PDB file of C-alpha atoms in Angstrom:
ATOM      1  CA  UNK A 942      12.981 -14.370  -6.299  1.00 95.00           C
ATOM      2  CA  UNK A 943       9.911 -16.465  -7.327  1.00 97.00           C
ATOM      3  CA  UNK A 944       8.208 -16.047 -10.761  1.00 97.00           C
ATOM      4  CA  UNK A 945       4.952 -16.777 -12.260  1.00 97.00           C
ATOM      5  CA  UNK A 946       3.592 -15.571 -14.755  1.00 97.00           C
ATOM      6  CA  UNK A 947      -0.146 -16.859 -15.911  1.00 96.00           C
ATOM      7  CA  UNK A 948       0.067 -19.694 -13.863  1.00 97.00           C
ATOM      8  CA  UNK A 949       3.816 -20.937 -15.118  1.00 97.00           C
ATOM      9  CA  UNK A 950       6.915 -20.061 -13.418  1.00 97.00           C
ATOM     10  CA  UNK A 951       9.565 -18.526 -15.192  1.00 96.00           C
ATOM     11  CA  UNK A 952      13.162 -17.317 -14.311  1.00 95.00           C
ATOM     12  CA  UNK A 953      13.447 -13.453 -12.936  1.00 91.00           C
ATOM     13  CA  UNK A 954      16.334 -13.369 -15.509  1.00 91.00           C
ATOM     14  CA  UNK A 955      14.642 -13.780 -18.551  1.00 90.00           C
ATOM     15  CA  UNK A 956      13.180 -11.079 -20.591  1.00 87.00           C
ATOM     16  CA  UNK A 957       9.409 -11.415 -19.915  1.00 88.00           C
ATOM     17  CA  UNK A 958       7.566  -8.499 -21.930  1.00 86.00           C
ATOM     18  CA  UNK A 959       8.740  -6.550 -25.087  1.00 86.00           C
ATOM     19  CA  UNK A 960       9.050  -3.176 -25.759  1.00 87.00           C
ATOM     20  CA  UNK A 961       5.229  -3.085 -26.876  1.00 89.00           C
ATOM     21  CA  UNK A 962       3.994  -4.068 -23.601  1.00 90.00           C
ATOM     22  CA  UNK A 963       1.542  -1.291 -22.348  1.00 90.00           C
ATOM     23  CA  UNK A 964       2.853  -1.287 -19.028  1.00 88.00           C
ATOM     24  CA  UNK A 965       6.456  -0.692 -19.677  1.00 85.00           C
ATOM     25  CA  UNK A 966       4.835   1.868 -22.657  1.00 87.00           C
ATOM     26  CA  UNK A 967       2.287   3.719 -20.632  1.00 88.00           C
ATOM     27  CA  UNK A 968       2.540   2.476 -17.064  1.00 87.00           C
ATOM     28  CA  UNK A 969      -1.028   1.033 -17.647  1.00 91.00           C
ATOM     29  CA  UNK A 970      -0.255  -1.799 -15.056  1.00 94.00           C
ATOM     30  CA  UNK A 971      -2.208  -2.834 -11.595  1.00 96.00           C
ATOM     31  CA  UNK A 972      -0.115  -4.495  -8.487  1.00 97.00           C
ATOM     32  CA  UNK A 973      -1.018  -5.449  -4.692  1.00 98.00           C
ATOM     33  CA  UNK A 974       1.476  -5.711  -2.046  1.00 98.00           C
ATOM     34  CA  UNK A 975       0.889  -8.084   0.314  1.00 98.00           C
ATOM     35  CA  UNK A 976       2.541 -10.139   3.244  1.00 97.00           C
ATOM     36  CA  UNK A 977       2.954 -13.618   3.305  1.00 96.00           C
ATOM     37  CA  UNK A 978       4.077 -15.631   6.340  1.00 93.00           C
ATOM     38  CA  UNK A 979       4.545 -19.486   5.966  1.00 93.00           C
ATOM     39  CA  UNK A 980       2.915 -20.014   3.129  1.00 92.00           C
ATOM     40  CA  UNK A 981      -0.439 -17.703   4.151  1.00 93.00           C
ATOM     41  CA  UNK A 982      -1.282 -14.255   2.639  1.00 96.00           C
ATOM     42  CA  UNK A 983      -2.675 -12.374   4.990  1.00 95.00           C
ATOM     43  CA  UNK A 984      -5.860 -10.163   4.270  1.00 96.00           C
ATOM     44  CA  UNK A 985      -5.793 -12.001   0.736  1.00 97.00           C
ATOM     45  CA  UNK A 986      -9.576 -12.075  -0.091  1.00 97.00           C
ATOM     46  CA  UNK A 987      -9.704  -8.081   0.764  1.00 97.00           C
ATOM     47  CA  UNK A 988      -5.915  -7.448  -1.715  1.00 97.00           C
ATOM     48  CA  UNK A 989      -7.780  -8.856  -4.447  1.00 98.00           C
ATOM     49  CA  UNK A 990     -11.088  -7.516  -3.948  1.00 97.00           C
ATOM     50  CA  UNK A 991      -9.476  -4.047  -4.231  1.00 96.00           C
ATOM     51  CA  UNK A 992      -7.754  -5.326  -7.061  1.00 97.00           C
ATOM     52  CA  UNK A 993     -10.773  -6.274  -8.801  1.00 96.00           C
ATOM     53  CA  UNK A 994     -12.564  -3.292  -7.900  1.00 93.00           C
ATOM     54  CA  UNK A 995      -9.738  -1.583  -9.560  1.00 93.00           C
ATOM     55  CA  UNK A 996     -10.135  -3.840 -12.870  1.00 94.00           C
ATOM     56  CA  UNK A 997     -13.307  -3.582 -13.250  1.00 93.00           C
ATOM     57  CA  UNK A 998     -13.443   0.000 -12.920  1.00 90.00           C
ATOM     58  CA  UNK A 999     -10.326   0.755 -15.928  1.00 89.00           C
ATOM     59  CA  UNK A1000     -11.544  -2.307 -17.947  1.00 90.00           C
ATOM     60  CA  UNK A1001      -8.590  -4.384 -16.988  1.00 92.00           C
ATOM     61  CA  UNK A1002      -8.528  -8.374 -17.259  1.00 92.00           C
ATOM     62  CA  UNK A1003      -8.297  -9.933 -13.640  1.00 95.00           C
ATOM     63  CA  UNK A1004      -8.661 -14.135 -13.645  1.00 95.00           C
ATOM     64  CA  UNK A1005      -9.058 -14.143  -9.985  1.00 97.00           C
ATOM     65  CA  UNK A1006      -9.079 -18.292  -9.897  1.00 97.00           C
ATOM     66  CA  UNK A1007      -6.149 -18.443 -11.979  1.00 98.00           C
ATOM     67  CA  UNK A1008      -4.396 -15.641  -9.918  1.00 98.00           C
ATOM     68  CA  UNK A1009      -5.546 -17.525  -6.438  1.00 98.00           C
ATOM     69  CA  UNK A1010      -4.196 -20.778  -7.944  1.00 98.00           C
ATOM     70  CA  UNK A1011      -1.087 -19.926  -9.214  1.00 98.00           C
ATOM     71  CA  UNK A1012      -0.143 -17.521  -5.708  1.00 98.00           C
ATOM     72  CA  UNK A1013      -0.831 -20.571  -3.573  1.00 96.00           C
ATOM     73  CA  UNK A1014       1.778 -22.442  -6.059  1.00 97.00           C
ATOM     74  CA  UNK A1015       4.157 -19.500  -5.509  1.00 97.00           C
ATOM     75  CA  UNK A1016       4.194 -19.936  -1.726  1.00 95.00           C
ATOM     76  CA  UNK A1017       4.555 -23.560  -1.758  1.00 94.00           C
ATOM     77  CA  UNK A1018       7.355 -22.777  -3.549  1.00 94.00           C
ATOM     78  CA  UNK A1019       8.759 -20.310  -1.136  1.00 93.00           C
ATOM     79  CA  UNK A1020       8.727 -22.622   1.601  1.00 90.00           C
ATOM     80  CA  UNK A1021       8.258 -20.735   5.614  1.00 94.00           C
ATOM     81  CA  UNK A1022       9.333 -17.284   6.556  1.00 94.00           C
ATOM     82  CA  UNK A1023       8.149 -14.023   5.857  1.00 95.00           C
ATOM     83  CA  UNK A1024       7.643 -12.966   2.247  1.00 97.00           C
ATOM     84  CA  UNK A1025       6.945 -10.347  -0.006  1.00 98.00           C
ATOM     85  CA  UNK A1026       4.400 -10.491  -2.838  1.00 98.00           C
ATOM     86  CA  UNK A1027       4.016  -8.153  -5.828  1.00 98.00           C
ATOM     87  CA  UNK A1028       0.953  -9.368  -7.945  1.00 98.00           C
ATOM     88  CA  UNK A1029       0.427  -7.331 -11.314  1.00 98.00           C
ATOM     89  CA  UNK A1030      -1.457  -7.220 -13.834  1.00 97.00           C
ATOM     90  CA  UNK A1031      -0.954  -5.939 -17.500  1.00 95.00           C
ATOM     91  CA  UNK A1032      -3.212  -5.485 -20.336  1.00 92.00           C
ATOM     92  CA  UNK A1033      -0.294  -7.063 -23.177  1.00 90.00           C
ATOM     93  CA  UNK A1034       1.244  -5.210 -26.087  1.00 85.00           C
ATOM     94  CA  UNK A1035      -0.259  -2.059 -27.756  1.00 88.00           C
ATOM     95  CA  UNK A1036       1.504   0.832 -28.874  1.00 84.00           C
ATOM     96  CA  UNK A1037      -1.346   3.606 -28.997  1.00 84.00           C
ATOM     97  CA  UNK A1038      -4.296   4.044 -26.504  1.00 80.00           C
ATOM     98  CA  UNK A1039      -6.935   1.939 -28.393  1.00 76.00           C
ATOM     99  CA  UNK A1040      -6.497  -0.772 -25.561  1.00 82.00           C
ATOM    100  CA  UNK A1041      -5.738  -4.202 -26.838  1.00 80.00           C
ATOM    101  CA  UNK A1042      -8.168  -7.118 -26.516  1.00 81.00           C
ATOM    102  CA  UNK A1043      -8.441  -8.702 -22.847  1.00 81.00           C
ATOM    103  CA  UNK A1044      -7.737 -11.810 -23.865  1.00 80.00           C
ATOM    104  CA  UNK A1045      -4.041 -10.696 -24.367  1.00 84.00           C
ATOM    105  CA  UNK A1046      -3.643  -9.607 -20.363  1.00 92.00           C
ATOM    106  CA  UNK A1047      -1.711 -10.990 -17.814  1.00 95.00           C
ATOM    107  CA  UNK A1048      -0.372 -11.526 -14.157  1.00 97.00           C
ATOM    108  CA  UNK A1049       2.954 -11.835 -12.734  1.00 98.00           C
ATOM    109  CA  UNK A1050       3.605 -13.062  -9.334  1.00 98.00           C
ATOM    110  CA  UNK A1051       7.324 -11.708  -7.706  1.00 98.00           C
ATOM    111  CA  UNK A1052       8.008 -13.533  -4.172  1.00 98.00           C
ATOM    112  CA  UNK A1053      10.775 -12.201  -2.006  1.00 98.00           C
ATOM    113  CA  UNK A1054      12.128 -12.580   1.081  1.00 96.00           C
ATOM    114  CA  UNK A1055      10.939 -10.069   3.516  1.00 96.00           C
ATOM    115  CA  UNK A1056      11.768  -8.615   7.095  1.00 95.00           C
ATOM    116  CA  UNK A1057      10.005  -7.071   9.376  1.00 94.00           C
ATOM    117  CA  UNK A1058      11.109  -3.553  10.058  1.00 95.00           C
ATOM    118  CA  UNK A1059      13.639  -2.397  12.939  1.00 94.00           C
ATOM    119  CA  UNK A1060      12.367  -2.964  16.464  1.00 95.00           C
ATOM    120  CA  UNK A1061      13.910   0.634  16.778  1.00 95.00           C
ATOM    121  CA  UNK A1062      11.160   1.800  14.173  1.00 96.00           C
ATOM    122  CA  UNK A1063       8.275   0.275  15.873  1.00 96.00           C
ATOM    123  CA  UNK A1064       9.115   1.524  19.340  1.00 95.00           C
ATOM    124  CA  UNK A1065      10.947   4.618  19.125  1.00 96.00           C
ATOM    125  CA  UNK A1066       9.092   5.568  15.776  1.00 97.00           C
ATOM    126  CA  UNK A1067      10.128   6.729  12.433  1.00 98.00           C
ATOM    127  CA  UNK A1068      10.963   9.920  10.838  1.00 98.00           C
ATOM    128  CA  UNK A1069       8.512  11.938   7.948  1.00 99.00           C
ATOM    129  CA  UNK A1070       8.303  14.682   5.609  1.00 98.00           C
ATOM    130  CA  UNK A1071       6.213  16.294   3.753  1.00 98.00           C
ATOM    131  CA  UNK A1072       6.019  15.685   0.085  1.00 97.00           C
ATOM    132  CA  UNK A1073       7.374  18.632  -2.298  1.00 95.00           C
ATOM    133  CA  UNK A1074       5.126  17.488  -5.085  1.00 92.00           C
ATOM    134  CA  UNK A1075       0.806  17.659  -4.328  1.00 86.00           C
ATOM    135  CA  UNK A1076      -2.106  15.754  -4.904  1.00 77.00           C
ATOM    136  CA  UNK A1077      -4.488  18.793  -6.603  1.00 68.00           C
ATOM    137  CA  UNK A1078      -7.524  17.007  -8.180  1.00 65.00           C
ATOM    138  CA  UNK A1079      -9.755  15.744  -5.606  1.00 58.00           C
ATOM    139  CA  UNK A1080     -12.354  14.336  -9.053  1.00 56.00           C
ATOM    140  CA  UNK A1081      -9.509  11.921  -9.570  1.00 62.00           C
ATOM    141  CA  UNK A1082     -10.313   8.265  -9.330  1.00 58.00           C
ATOM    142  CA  UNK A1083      -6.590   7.333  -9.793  1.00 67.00           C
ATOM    143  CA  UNK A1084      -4.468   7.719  -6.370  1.00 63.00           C
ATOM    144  CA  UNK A1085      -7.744   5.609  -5.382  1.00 72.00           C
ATOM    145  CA  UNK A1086      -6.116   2.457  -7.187  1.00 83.00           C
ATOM    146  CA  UNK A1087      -2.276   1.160  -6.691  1.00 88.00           C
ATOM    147  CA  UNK A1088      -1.209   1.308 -10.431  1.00 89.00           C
ATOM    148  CA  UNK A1089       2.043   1.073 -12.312  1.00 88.00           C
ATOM    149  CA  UNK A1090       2.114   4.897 -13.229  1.00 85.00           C
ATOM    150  CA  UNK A1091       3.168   5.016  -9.525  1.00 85.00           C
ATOM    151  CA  UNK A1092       5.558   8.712 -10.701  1.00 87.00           C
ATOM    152  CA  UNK A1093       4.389  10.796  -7.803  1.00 88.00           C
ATOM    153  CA  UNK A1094       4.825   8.685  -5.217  1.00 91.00           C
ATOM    154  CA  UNK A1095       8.676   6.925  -6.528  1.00 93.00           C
ATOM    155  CA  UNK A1096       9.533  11.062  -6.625  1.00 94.00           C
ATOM    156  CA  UNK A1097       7.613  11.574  -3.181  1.00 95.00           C
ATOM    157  CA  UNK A1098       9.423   8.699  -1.292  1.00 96.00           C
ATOM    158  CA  UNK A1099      12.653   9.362  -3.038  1.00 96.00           C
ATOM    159  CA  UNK A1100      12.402  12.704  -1.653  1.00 96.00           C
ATOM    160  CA  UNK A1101      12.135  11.219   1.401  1.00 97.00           C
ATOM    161  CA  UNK A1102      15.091   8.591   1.469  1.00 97.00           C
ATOM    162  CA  UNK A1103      17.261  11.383   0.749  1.00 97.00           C
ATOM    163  CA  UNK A1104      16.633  14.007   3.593  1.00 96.00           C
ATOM    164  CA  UNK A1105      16.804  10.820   6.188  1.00 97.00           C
ATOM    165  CA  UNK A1106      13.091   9.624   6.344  1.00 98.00           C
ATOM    166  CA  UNK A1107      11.317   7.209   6.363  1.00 98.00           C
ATOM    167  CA  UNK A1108       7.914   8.389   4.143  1.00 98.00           C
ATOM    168  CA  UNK A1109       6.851  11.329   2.835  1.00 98.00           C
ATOM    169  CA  UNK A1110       3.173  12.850   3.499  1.00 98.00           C
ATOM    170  CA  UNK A1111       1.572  13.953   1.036  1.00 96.00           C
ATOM    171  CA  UNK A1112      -0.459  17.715   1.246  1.00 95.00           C
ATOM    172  CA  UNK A1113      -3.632  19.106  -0.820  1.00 91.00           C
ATOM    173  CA  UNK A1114      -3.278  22.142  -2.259  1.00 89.00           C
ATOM    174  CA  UNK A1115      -5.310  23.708   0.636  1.00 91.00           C
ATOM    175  CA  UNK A1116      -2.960  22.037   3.238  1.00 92.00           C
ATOM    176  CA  UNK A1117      -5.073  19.106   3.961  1.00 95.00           C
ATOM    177  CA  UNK A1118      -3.333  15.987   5.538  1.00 97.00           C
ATOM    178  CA  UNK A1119      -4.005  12.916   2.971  1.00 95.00           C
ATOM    179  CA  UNK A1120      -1.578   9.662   2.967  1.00 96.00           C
ATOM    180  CA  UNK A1121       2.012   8.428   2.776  1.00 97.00           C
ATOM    181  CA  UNK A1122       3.714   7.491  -0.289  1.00 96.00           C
ATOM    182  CA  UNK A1123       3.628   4.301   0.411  1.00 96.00           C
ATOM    183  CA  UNK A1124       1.489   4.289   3.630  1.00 98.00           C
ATOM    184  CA  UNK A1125      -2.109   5.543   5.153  1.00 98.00           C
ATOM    185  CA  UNK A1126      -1.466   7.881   8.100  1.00 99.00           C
ATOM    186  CA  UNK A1127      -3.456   7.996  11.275  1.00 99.00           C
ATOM    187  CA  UNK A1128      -4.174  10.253  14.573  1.00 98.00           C
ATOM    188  CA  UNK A1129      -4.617  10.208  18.030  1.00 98.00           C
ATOM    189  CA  UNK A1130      -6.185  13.371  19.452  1.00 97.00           C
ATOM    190  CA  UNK A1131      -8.005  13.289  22.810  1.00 95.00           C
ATOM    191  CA  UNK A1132      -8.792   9.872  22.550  1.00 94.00           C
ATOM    192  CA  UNK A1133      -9.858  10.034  19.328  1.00 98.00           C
ATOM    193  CA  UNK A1134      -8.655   8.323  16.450  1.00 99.00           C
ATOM    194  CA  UNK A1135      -8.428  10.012  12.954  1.00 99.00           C
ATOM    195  CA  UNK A1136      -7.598   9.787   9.379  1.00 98.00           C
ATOM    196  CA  UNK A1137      -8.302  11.242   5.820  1.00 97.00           C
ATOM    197  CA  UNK A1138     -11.414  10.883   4.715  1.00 93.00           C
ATOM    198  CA  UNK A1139     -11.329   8.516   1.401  1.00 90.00           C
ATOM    199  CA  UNK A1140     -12.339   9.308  -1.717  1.00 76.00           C
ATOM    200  CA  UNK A1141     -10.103  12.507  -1.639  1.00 64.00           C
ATOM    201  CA  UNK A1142      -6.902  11.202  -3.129  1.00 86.00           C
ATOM    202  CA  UNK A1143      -6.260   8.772  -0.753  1.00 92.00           C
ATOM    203  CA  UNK A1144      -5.525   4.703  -0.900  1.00 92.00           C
ATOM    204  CA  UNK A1145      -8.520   2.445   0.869  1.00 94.00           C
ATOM    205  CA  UNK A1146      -5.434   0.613   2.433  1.00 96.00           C
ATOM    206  CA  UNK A1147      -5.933  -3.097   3.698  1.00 97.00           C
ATOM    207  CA  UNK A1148      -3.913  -2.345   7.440  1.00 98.00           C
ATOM    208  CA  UNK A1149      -6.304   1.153   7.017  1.00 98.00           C
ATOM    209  CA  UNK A1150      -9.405  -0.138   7.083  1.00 97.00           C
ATOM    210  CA  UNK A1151      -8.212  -3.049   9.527  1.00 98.00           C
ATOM    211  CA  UNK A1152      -7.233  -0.471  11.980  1.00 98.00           C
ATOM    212  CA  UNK A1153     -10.634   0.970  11.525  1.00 98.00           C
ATOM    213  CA  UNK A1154     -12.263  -2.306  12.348  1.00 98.00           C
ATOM    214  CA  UNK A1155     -10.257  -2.593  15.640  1.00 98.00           C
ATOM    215  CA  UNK A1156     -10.758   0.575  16.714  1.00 98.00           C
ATOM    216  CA  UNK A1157     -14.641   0.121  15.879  1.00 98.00           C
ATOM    217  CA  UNK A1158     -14.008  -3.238  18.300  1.00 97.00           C
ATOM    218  CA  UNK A1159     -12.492  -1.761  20.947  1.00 98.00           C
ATOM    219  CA  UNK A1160     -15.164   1.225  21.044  1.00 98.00           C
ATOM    220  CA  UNK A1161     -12.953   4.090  20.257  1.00 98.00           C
ATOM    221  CA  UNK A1162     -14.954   7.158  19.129  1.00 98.00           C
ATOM    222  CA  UNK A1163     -13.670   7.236  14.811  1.00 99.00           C
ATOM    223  CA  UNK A1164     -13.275  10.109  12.898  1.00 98.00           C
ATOM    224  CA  UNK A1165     -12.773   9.932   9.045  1.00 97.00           C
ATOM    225  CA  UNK A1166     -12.458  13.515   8.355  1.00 96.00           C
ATOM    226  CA  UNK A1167     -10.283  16.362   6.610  1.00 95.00           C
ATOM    227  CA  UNK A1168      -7.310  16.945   8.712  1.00 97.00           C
ATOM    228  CA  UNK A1169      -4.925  20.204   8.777  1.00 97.00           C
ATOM    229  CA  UNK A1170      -1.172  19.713   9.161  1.00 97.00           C
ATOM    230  CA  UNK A1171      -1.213  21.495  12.387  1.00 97.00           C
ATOM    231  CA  UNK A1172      -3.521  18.658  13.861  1.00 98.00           C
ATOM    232  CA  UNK A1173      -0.846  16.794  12.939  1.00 98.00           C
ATOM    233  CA  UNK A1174       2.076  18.554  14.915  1.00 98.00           C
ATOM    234  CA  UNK A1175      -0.762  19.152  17.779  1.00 97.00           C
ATOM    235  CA  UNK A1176      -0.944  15.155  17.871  1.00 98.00           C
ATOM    236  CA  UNK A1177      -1.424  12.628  20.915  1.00 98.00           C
ATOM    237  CA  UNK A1178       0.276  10.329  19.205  1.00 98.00           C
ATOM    238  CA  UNK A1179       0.496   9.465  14.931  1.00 99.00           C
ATOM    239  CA  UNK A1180       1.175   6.460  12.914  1.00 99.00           C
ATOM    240  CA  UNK A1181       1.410   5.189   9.061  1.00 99.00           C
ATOM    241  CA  UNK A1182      -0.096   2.100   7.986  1.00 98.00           C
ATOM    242  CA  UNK A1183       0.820  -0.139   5.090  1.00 98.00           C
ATOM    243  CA  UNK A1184       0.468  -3.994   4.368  1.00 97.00           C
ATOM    244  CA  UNK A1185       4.337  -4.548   4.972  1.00 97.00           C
ATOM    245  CA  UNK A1186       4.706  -2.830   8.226  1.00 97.00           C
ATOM    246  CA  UNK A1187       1.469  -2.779  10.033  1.00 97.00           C
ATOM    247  CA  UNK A1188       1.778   0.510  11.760  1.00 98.00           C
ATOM    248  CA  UNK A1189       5.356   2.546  12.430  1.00 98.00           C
ATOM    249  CA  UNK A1190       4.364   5.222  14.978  1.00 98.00           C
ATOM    250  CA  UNK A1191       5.395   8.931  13.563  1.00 99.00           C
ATOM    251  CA  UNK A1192       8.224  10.430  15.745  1.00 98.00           C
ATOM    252  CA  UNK A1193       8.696  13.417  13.814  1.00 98.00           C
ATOM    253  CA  UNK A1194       7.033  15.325  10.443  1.00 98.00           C
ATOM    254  CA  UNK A1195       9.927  17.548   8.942  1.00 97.00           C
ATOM    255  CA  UNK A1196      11.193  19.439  11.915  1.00 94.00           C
ATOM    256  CA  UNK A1197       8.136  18.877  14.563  1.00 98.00           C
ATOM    257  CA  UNK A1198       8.257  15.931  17.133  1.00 98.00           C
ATOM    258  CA  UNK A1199       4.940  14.298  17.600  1.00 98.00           C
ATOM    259  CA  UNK A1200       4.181  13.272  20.834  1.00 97.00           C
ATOM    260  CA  UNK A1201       4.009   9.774  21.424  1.00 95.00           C
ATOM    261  CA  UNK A1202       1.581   7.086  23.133  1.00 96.00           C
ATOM    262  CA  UNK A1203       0.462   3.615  23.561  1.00 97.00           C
ATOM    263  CA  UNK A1204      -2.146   3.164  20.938  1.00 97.00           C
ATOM    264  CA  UNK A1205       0.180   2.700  18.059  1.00 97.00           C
ATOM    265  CA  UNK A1206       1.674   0.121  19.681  1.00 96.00           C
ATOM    266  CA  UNK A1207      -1.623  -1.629  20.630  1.00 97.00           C
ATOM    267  CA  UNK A1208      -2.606  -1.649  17.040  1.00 97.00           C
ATOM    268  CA  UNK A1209       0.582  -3.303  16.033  1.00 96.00           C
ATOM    269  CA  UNK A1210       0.033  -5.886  18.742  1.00 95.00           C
ATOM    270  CA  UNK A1211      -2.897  -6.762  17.248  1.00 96.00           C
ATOM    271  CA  UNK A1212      -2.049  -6.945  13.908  1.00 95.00           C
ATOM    272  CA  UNK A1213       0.914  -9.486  14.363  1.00 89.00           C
ATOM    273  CA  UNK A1214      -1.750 -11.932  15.994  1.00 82.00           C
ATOM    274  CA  UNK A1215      -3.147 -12.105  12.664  1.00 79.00           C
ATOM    275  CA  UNK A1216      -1.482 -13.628  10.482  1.00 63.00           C
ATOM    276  CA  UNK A1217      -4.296 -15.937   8.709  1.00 52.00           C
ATOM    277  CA  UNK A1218      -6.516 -13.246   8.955  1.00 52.00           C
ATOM    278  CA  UNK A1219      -8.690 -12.906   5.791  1.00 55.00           C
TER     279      UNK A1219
END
């Protein structure tokens, strides 16, 4: 693994933060996941415009030169391949909720190896469930920003792991379809592509709103919308989304096969022609 932290690199070994530090303390901490392929992030201009967004809108410090700079050091460092990237920030040490003064923040930059996943996954599909734990305040800003407190979605996709799946989906309290606990989830019905309306508990995902943009391209009739879990099962075809995978298509949701289709696959295409994409 590859560490920097403000710009210098340091050893993954080392002890980096106290026992002050408000992230470890309170899980007050911002990250983006993103993919990396010889040396180029892809979709990096949009992971840290979300991630600014984010800052600005919890008062968190974001240098986004200094964080641009010291990820294209990271890479070089990495050499080719494919590569995972963790990017988070932290506000410092402070033991009470007065926040502490922003000019105590930081970023740390984690570079791994990556792979991509099965060719089983992406042609035969993977398997979901839905989450035993719900989303139930829809005036919540929160689940809008990928934060450290990340609780109900470590429980969701541990739920998953161990019943056999892949991700877990997770429900309003009214039944409403909303996202993955780690991915955006989409539909195909009569020709028709669909997701979860934003702004309702759910992620504005990079590999979301690129799908969007191809679909918009190809002139597929969109629908951002609420969705019941029996338009799920009643599917053409269903996929998740996230920056690491692309798309997986959705072969079953708990004990429900969901038909499958060629659009998933199409969308994936596309997305591994673009690597540089920003």
């Amino acid at each position: 693994m590859i560490c920097n932290l403000n710009g210098r690199f340091v050893s993954a070994d080392d002890p980096l933060f106290g026992s002050r530090d408000g992230s470890w303390r309170f899980g007050d901490s911002l990250f983006e996941t993103m993919k990396a392929r010889d040396g180029q992030i892809r979709f990096l201009e949009r992971h840290l415009d979300r991630l600014q967004d984010s800052a600005n809108l919890i008062d968190f410090p974001c240098d986004r030169d200094s964080i641009t700079a010291a990820l294209n050091a990271a890479l070089q460092q990495a050499g080719p391949g494919l590569a995972r990237i963790r990017l988070t920030l932290g506000r410092g040490n402070f033991t009470t909720i007065a926040l502490p003064d922003k000019s105590s923040g930081y970023f740390l930059i984690e570079v791994t190896a990556a792979e991509e996943p099965d060719d089983s996954e992406q042609r035969d599909g993977v398997r979901c469930i839905i989450a035993p734990n719900r989303r139930v305040n829809p005036l919540s800003h929160l689940p809008q920003m990928k934060r450290g407190n990340y609780a109900d979605c470590l429980y969701a996709a541990n739920f998953a792991r161990s019943k056999g799946a892949r991700e877990a989906l997770f429900l309003t309290r009214k039944g409403l379809l909303l996202e993955g606990a780690t991915s955006n989830i989409f539909l195909i019905r009569d020709e028709t592509l669909l997701t979860p309306i934003l702004g309702e508990l759910v992620l504005p995902g990079i590999i979301r709103g690129r799908v969007l943009e191809l679909a918009g391209e190809w002139e597929m009739r969109i629908e951002t919308r609420e969705i019941s879990l029996d338009e799920l099962y009643l599917a053409d075809e269903a996929f998740i989304s996230n920056s690491m995978i692309d798309v997986l298509p959705v072969a079953t949701v708990d004990e429900h096969s969901i038909r499958r289709g060629p659009l998933a696959q199409k969308f994936l295409a596309a997305l591994k022609n673009e690597n540089a994409v920003t």
